[in-house]
JSON list of C-alpha atoms in Angstrom, two decimals:
[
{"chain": "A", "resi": 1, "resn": "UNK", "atom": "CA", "xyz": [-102.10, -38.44, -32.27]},
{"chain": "A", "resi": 2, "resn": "UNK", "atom": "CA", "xyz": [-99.96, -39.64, -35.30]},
{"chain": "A", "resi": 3, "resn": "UNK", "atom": "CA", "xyz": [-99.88, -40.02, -38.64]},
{"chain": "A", "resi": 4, "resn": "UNK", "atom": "CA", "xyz": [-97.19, -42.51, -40.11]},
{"chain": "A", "resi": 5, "resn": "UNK", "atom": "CA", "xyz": [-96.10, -42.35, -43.31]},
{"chain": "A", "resi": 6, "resn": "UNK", "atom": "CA", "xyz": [-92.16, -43.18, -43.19]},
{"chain": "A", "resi": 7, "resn": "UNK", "atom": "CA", "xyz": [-91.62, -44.08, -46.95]},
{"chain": "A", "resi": 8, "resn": "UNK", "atom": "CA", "xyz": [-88.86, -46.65, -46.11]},
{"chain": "A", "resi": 9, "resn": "UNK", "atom": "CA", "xyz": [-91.28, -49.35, -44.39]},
{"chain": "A", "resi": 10, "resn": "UNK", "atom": "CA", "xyz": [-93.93, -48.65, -47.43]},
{"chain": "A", "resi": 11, "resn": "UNK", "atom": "CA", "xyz": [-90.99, -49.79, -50.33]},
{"chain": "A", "resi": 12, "resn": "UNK", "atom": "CA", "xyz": [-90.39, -46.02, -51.06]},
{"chain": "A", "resi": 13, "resn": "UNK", "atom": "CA", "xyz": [-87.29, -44.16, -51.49]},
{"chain": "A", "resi": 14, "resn": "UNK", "atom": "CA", "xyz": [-87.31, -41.47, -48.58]},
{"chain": "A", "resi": 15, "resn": "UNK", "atom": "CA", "xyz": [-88.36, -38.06, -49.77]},
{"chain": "A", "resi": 16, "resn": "UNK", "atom": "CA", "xyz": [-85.86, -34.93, -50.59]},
{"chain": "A", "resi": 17, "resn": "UNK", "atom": "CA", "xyz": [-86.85, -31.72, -49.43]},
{"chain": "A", "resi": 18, "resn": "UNK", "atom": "CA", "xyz": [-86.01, -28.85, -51.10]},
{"chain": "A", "resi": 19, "resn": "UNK", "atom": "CA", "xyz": [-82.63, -28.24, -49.57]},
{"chain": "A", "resi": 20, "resn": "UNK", "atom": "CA", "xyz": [-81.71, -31.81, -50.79]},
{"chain": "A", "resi": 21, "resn": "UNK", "atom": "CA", "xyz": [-82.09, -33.69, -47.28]},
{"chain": "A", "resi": 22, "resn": "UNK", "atom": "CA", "xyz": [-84.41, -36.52, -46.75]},
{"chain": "A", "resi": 23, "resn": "UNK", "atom": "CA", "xyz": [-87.75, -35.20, -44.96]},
{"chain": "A", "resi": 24, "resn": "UNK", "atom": "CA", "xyz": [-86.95, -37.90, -42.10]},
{"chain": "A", "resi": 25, "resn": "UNK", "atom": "CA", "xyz": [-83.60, -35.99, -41.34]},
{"chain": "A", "resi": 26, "resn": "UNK", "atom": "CA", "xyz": [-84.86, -32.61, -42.04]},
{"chain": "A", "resi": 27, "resn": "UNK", "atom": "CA", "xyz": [-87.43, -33.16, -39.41]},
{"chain": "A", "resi": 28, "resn": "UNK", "atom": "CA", "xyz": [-85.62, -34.03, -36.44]},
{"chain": "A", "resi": 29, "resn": "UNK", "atom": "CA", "xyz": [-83.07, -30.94, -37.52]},
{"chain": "A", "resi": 30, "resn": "UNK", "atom": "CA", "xyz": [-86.03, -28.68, -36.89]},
{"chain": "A", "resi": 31, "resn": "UNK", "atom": "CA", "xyz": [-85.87, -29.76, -33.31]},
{"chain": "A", "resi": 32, "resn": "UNK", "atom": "CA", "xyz": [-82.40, -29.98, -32.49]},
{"chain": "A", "resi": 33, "resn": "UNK", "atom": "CA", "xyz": [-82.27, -26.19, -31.16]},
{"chain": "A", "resi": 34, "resn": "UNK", "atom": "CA", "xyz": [-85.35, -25.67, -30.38]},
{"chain": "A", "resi": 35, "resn": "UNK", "atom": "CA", "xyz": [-87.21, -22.92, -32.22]},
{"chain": "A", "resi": 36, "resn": "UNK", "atom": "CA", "xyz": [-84.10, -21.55, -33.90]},
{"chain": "A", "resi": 37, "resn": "UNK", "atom": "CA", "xyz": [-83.94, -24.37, -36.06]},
{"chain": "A", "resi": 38, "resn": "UNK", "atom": "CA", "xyz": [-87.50, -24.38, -36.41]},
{"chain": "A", "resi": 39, "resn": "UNK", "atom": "CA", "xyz": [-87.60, -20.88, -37.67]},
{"chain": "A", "resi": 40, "resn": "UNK", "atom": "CA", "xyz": [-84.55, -21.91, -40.15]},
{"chain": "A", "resi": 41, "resn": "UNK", "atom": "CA", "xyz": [-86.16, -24.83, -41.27]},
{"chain": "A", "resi": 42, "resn": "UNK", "atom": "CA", "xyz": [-89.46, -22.74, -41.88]},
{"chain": "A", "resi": 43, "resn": "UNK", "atom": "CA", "xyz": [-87.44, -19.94, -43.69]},
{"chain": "A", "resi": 44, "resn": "UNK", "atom": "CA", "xyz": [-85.83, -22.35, -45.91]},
{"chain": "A", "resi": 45, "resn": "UNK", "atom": "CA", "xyz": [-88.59, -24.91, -46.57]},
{"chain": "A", "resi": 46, "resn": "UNK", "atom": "CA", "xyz": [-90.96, -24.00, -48.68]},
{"chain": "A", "resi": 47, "resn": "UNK", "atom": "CA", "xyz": [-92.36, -27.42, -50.35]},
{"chain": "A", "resi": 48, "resn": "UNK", "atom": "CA", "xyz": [-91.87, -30.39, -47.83]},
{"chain": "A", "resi": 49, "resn": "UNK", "atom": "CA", "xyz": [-95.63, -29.94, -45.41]},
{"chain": "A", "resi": 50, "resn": "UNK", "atom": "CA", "xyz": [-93.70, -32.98, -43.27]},
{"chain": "A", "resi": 51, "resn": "UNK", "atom": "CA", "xyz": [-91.04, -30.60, -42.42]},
{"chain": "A", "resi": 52, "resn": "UNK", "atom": "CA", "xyz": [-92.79, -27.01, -42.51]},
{"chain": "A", "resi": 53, "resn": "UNK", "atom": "CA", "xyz": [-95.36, -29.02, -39.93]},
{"chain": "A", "resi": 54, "resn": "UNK", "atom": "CA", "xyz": [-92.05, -30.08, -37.33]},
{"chain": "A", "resi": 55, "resn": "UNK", "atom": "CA", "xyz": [-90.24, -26.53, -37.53]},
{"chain": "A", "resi": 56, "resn": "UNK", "atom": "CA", "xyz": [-93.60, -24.32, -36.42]},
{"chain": "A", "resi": 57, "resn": "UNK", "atom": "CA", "xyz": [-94.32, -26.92, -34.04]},
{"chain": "A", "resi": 58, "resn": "UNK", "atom": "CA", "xyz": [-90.69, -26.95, -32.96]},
{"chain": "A", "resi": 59, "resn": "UNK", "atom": "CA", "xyz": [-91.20, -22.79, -32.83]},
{"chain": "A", "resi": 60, "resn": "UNK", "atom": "CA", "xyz": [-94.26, -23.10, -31.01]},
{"chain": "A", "resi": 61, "resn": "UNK", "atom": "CA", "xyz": [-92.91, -25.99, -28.29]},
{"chain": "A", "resi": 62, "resn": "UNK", "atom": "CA", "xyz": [-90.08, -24.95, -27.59]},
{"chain": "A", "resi": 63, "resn": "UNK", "atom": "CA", "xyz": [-90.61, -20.97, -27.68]},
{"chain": "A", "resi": 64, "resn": "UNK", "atom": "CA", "xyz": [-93.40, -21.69, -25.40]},
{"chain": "A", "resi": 65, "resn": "UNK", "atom": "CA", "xyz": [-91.26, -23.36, -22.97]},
{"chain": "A", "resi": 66, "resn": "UNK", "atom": "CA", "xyz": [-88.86, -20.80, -23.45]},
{"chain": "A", "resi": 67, "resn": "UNK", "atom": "CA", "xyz": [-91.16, -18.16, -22.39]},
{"chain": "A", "resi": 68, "resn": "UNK", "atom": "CA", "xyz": [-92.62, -20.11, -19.59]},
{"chain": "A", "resi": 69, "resn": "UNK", "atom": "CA", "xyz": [-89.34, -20.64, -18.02]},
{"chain": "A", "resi": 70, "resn": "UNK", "atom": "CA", "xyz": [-88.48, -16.60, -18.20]},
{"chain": "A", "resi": 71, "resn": "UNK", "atom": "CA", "xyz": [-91.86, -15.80, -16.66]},
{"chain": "A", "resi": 72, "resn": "UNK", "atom": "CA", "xyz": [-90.81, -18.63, -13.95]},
{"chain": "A", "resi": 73, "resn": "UNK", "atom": "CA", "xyz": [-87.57, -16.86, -13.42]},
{"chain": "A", "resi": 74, "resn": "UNK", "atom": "CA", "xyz": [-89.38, -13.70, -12.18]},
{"chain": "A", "resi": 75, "resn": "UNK", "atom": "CA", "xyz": [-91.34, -15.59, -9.72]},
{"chain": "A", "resi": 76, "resn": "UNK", "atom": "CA", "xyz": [-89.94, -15.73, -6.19]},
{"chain": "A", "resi": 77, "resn": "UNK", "atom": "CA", "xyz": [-89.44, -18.88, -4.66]},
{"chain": "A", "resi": 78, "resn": "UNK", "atom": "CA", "xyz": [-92.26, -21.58, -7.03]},
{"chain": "A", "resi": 79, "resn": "UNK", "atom": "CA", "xyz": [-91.40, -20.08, -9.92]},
{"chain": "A", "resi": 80, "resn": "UNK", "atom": "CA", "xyz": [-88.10, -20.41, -9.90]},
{"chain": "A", "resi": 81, "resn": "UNK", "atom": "CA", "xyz": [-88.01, -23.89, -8.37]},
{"chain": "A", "resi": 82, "resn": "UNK", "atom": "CA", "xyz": [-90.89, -24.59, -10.98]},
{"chain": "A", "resi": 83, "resn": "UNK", "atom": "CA", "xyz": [-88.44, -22.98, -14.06]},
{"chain": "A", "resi": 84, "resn": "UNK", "atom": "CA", "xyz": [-85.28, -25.23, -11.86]},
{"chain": "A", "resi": 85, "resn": "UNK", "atom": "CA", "xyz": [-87.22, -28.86, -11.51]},
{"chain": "A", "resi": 86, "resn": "UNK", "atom": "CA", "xyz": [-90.11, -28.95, -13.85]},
{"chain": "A", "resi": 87, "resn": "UNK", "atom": "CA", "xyz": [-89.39, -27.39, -17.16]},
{"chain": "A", "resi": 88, "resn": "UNK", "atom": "CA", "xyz": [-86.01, -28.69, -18.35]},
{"chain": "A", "resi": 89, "resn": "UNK", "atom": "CA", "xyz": [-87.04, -32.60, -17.57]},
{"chain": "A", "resi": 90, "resn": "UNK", "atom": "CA", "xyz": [-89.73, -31.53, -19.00]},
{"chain": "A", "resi": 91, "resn": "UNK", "atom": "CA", "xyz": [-88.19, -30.11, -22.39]},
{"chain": "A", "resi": 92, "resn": "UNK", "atom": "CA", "xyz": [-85.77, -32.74, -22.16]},
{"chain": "A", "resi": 93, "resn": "UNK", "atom": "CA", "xyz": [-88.48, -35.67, -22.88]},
{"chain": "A", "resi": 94, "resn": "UNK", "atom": "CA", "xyz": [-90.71, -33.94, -25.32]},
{"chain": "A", "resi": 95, "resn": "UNK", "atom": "CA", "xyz": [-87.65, -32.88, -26.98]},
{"chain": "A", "resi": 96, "resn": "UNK", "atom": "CA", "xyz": [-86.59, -36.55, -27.48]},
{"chain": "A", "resi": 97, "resn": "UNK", "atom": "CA", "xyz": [-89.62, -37.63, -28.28]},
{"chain": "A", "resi": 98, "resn": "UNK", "atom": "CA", "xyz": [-90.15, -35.08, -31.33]},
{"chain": "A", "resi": 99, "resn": "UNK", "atom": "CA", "xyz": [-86.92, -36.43, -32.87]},
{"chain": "A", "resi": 100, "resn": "UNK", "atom": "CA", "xyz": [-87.56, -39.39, -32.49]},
{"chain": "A", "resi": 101, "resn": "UNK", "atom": "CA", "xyz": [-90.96, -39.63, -33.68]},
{"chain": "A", "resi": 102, "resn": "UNK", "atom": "CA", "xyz": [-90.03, -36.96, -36.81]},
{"chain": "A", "resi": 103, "resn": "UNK", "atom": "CA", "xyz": [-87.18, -38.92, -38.10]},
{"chain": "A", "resi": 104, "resn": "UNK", "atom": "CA", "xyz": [-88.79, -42.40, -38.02]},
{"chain": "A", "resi": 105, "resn": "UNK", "atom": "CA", "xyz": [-91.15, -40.29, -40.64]},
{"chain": "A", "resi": 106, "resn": "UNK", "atom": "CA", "xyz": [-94.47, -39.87, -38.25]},
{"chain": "A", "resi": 107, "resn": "UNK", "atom": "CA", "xyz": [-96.23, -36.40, -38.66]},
{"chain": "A", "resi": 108, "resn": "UNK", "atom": "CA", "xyz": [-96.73, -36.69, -34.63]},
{"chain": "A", "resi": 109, "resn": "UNK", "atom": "CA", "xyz": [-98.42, -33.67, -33.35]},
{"chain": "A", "resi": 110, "resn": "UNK", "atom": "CA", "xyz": [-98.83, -32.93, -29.18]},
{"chain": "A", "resi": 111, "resn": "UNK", "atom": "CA", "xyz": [-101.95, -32.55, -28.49]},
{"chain": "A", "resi": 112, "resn": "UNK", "atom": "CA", "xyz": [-103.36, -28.94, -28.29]},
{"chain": "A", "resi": 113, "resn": "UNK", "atom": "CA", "xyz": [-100.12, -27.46, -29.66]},
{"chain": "A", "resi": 114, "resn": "UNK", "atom": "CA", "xyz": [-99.46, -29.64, -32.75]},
{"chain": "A", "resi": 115, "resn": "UNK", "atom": "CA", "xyz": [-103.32, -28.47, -33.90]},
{"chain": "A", "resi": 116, "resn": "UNK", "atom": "CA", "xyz": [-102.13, -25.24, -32.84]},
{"chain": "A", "resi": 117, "resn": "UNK", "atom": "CA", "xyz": [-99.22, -25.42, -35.21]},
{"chain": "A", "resi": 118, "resn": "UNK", "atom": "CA", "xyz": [-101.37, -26.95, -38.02]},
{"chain": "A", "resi": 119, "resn": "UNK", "atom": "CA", "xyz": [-103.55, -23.92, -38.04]},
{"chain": "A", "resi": 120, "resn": "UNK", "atom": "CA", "xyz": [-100.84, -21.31, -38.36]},
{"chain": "A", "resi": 121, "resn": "UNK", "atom": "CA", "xyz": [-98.76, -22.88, -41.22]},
{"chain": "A", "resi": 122, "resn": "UNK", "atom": "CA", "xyz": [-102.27, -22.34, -43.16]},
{"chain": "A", "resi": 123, "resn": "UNK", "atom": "CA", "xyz": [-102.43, -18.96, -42.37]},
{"chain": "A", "resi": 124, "resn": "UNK", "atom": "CA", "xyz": [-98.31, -18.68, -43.87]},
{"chain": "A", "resi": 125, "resn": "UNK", "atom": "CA", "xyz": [-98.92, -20.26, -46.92]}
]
């Protein structure tokens, strides 16, 4: 499920956040650490709804995964072959994907999570 709305390709001049970047950029920065950028980018942008959108579904993503993979850890055996051979190609790809998708402007949400994320930046405004 996307939404596209990458101002370049419409004629536009890309939108500025309000920490000066273009929303495009600002997005994939959310993602490039995982949820600590996503909680910096949610700290520091108040305005942009592109951006806030990418860093809580950065926070929720990738703390998620980062959860999943400590549970996984305690787990003899599976869950540590599950936390060794599933999760990190795992993060890997959606990882790549959510840059991608954020800096070529789409307001991309996963399914389930990017809902998820939706709901709880209306709760923070």
């Amino acid at each position: 499920m996307e939404t596209g709305n990458n101002p370049e390709k419409m004629g536009q001049t890309p939108r500025k956040t309000s920490s000066g970047m273009e929303e495009n950029v600002a997005g994939l920065l959310t993602y490039v650490l995982g949820f600590v950028t996503g909680i910096i980018f949610l700290l520091i942008e108040k305005e942009n709804k592109f951006v806030r959108f990418h860093a809580m579904q950065s926070i929720v993503v990738f703390g998620t995964l980062f959860v999943a993979s400590l549970v996984m850890n305690v787990i003899p055996i599976i869950g540590s072959l599950v936390s060794l051979l599933i999760l990190p190609p795992l993060s890997l790809i959606v990882w790549i994907v959510l840059m991608v998708k954020a800096y070529q402007g789409q307001m991309y949400k996963l399914p389930i999570v990017g809902e998820f994320a939706e709901k709880q930046l209306e709760k923070i405004k």
